[in-house]
Amino acid sequence: MSGTGRKWCVVRTHPHAEIKAVENLRRQGFEAYVPKFRKLRSHARRQDVVSAPLFPRYCFVALDKACDRWHAIRSTIGVDRILGGDSGPANVRDEVVDELKQREDHDGFIQMDKKQRFSAGEPVKLIRGVFSSCSALFEGMADKDRVVVLLNMLGRNVRILIEETAVAPE
């Protein structure tokens, strides 16, 4: 985008209105982008995966401050305000948005790096399930969403496979 006079700027949206704001900005001819990721949502003993904005209440808009009618952005449905000062919208480096777009999968979701929360042998506490409030030792990741812990039962370590979200630091 650096070949044109357009630069990425940040727009703050109303709560839960990122998609609505982007749609309305695009209708006005602006290039708008809201990075999304897949989020695991737990509710009433049920878990599902939903689309969520990577930066809640924020989206990016490409505009040329000299040519575009950027003042119209402030009155766009779903938009709260443009980040910036007296000189107009503050620019974001193109590399920031380019990096986000490069991390998207074929469905348009940002792929998050899965960083292991615990190291092998670290004491952890089970916070859900039959063994809730029991202490264990973290052994490793079993797959994408489950971990293996060693639970001391009757004087010996028993290997248990459990959801990663059911384990917390001790």
Tab-separated table of C-alpha atoms in Angstrom:
chain	number	residue	atom	x	y	z
A	1	MET	CA	0.000	0.000	0.000
A	2	SER	CA	3.019	2.300	0.362
A	3	GLY	CA	2.879	3.045	-3.404
A	4	THR	CA	-0.345	5.003	-2.923
A	5	GLY	CA	-0.840	7.892	-0.530
A	6	ARG	CA	-3.007	5.673	1.627
A	7	LYS	CA	-1.913	4.761	5.132
A	8	TRP	CA	-3.565	2.500	7.666
A	9	CYS	CA	-5.277	4.243	10.577
A	10	VAL	CA	-7.050	2.844	13.614
A	11	VAL	CA	-10.746	3.357	14.244
A	12	ARG	CA	-12.420	2.661	17.573
A	13	THR	CA	-15.847	1.077	17.210
A	14	HIS	CA	-18.851	0.822	19.482
A	15	PRO	CA	-18.890	-2.331	21.664
A	16	HIS	CA	-19.378	-5.505	19.573
A	17	ALA	CA	-19.783	-3.410	16.404
A	18	GLU	CA	-16.490	-4.132	14.604
A	19	ILE	CA	-18.097	-6.013	11.702
A	20	LYS	CA	-20.931	-3.489	11.371
A	21	ALA	CA	-18.426	-0.614	11.277
A	22	VAL	CA	-16.257	-2.331	8.627
A	23	GLU	CA	-19.290	-3.053	6.439
A	24	ASN	CA	-20.448	0.569	6.626
A	25	LEU	CA	-16.943	1.908	5.969
A	26	ARG	CA	-16.653	-0.310	2.878
A	27	ARG	CA	-20.034	0.956	1.615
A	28	GLN	CA	-18.541	4.452	1.751
A	29	GLY	CA	-15.569	3.327	-0.380
A	30	PHE	CA	-12.956	2.922	2.349
A	31	GLU	CA	-10.700	-0.099	2.602
A	32	ALA	CA	-11.359	-1.479	6.085
A	33	TYR	CA	-9.985	-4.490	7.907
A	34	VAL	CA	-10.830	-6.213	11.176
A	35	PRO	CA	-8.494	-9.098	12.107
A	36	LYS	CA	-10.409	-12.085	13.530
A	37	PHE	CA	-9.443	-15.290	15.290
A	38	ARG	CA	-11.211	-18.429	16.427
A	39	LYS	CA	-12.001	-18.243	20.130
A	40	LEU	CA	-13.023	-21.099	22.413
A	41	ARG	CA	-16.155	-19.996	24.278
A	42	SER	CA	-17.396	-21.834	27.374
A	43	HIS	CA	-20.959	-21.337	28.544
A	44	ALA	CA	-23.277	-23.500	30.623
A	45	ARG	CA	-21.053	-26.607	30.504
A	46	ARG	CA	-20.826	-26.291	26.737
A	47	GLN	CA	-17.898	-25.183	24.629
A	48	ASP	CA	-17.915	-23.956	21.065
A	49	VAL	CA	-15.609	-22.061	18.738
A	50	VAL	CA	-16.695	-18.597	17.630
A	51	SER	CA	-15.269	-15.819	15.497
A	52	ALA	CA	-13.917	-12.950	17.596
A	53	PRO	CA	-12.048	-9.728	16.784
A	54	LEU	CA	-8.346	-9.873	17.609
A	55	PHE	CA	-8.570	-6.291	18.920
A	56	PRO	CA	-12.048	-5.811	20.435
A	57	ARG	CA	-13.552	-2.400	19.562
A	58	TYR	CA	-10.868	-1.601	16.953
A	59	CYS	CA	-10.449	-1.931	13.189
A	60	PHE	CA	-8.065	-0.580	10.553
A	61	VAL	CA	-8.976	1.809	7.732
A	62	ALA	CA	-6.748	2.728	4.776
A	63	LEU	CA	-7.030	6.342	3.772
A	64	ASP	CA	-5.194	9.220	2.177
A	65	LYS	CA	-5.605	12.175	4.531
A	66	ALA	CA	-5.089	14.616	1.685
A	67	CYS	CA	-7.670	13.153	-0.740
A	68	ASP	CA	-10.170	11.006	1.149
A	69	ARG	CA	-13.126	12.435	3.019
A	70	TRP	CA	-11.959	10.882	6.269
A	71	HIS	CA	-14.136	13.177	8.413
A	72	ALA	CA	-17.118	11.058	7.276
A	73	ILE	CA	-15.675	8.115	9.191
A	74	ARG	CA	-16.586	9.757	12.494
A	75	SER	CA	-20.309	9.632	11.712
A	76	THR	CA	-20.294	6.085	10.296
A	77	ILE	CA	-22.665	3.645	11.981
A	78	GLY	CA	-20.670	1.437	14.353
A	79	VAL	CA	-17.734	3.873	14.648
A	80	ASP	CA	-16.966	5.611	17.931
A	81	ARG	CA	-13.953	7.680	16.822
A	82	ILE	CA	-10.714	7.756	14.825
A	83	LEU	CA	-7.512	7.519	16.850
A	84	GLY	CA	-5.302	10.545	16.357
A	85	GLY	CA	-4.856	14.135	17.381
A	86	ASP	CA	-5.378	17.650	16.048
A	87	SER	CA	-3.455	16.863	12.844
A	88	GLY	CA	-5.871	14.080	11.927
A	89	PRO	CA	-5.805	10.287	12.127
A	90	ALA	CA	-2.620	8.676	13.434
A	91	ASN	CA	-0.926	6.327	10.969
A	92	VAL	CA	-0.062	2.697	11.612
A	93	ARG	CA	2.951	1.198	9.839
A	94	ASP	CA	1.942	-0.883	6.806
A	95	GLU	CA	4.015	-3.783	8.164
A	96	VAL	CA	1.644	-4.170	11.124
A	97	VAL	CA	-1.406	-4.841	8.946
A	98	ASP	CA	0.616	-6.824	6.388
A	99	GLU	CA	1.904	-9.127	9.158
A	100	LEU	CA	-1.637	-9.681	10.438
A	101	LYS	CA	-2.917	-10.511	6.947
A	102	GLN	CA	-0.024	-12.942	6.350
A	103	ARG	CA	-0.995	-14.868	9.491
A	104	GLU	CA	-4.540	-15.483	8.208
A	105	ASP	CA	-5.628	-18.957	7.153
A	106	HIS	CA	-7.738	-19.680	4.063
A	107	ASP	CA	-10.914	-18.724	5.996
A	108	GLY	CA	-9.559	-15.299	6.985
A	109	PHE	CA	-8.777	-16.079	10.636
A	110	ILE	CA	-5.486	-15.126	12.301
A	111	GLN	CA	-3.526	-18.205	13.344
A	112	MET	CA	-2.416	-17.773	16.929
A	113	ASP	CA	0.906	-19.252	18.006
A	114	LYS	CA	0.150	-21.902	20.577
A	115	LYS	CA	2.622	-21.262	23.363
A	116	GLN	CA	2.889	-23.975	25.971
A	117	ARG	CA	1.786	-22.487	29.280
A	118	PHE	CA	3.659	-24.932	31.497
A	119	SER	CA	6.988	-26.737	31.417
A	120	ALA	CA	7.478	-30.442	32.127
A	121	GLY	CA	7.572	-31.227	35.859
A	122	GLU	CA	5.911	-27.949	36.866
A	123	PRO	CA	3.292	-28.264	39.650
A	124	VAL	CA	-0.249	-27.430	38.472
A	125	LYS	CA	-3.726	-27.442	39.980
A	126	LEU	CA	-6.763	-29.034	38.350
A	127	ILE	CA	-9.608	-26.524	38.375
A	128	ARG	CA	-12.450	-28.483	36.725
A	129	GLY	CA	-13.736	-32.008	36.594
A	130	VAL	CA	-13.681	-34.933	38.995
A	131	PHE	CA	-10.214	-34.049	40.310
A	132	SER	CA	-10.833	-30.314	40.737
A	133	SER	CA	-8.628	-28.666	43.374
A	134	CYS	CA	-6.146	-31.568	43.223
A	135	SER	CA	-2.467	-30.905	42.631
A	136	ALA	CA	-0.565	-32.592	39.818
A	137	LEU	CA	2.642	-32.328	37.793
A	138	PHE	CA	2.526	-31.151	34.208
A	139	GLU	CA	3.993	-33.735	31.828
A	140	GLY	CA	3.306	-32.293	28.373
A	141	MET	CA	0.850	-31.497	25.589
A	142	ALA	CA	-1.202	-34.433	24.305
A	143	ASP	CA	-2.747	-32.673	21.312
A	144	LYS	CA	-4.054	-29.245	20.395
A	145	ASP	CA	-6.399	-28.819	23.367
A	146	ARG	CA	-5.412	-31.465	25.919
A	147	VAL	CA	-2.506	-31.951	28.298
A	148	VAL	CA	-1.058	-34.885	30.210
A	149	VAL	CA	-0.618	-34.446	33.953
A	150	LEU	CA	0.638	-36.804	36.648
A	151	LEU	CA	-1.765	-37.051	39.559
A	152	ASN	CA	-0.516	-38.639	42.787
A	153	MET	CA	-3.088	-41.240	43.804
A	154	LEU	CA	-2.496	-43.834	46.526
A	155	GLY	CA	1.235	-43.219	46.552
A	156	ARG	CA	1.869	-43.487	42.802
A	157	ASN	CA	1.708	-41.102	39.846
A	158	VAL	CA	-1.224	-41.719	37.513
A	159	ARG	CA	-1.093	-40.237	34.024
A	160	ILE	CA	-4.304	-38.285	33.210
A	161	LEU	CA	-5.360	-36.685	29.922
A	162	ILE	CA	-7.313	-33.457	30.571
A	163	GLU	CA	-8.397	-30.287	28.750
A	164	GLU	CA	-5.766	-27.571	28.851
A	165	THR	CA	-8.337	-25.063	30.135
A	166	ALA	CA	-8.915	-27.247	33.228
A	167	VAL	CA	-5.316	-26.753	34.421
A	168	ALA	CA	-3.974	-23.675	36.235
A	169	PRO	CA	-0.614	-22.780	37.767
A	170	GLU	CA	-0.258	-23.775	41.393
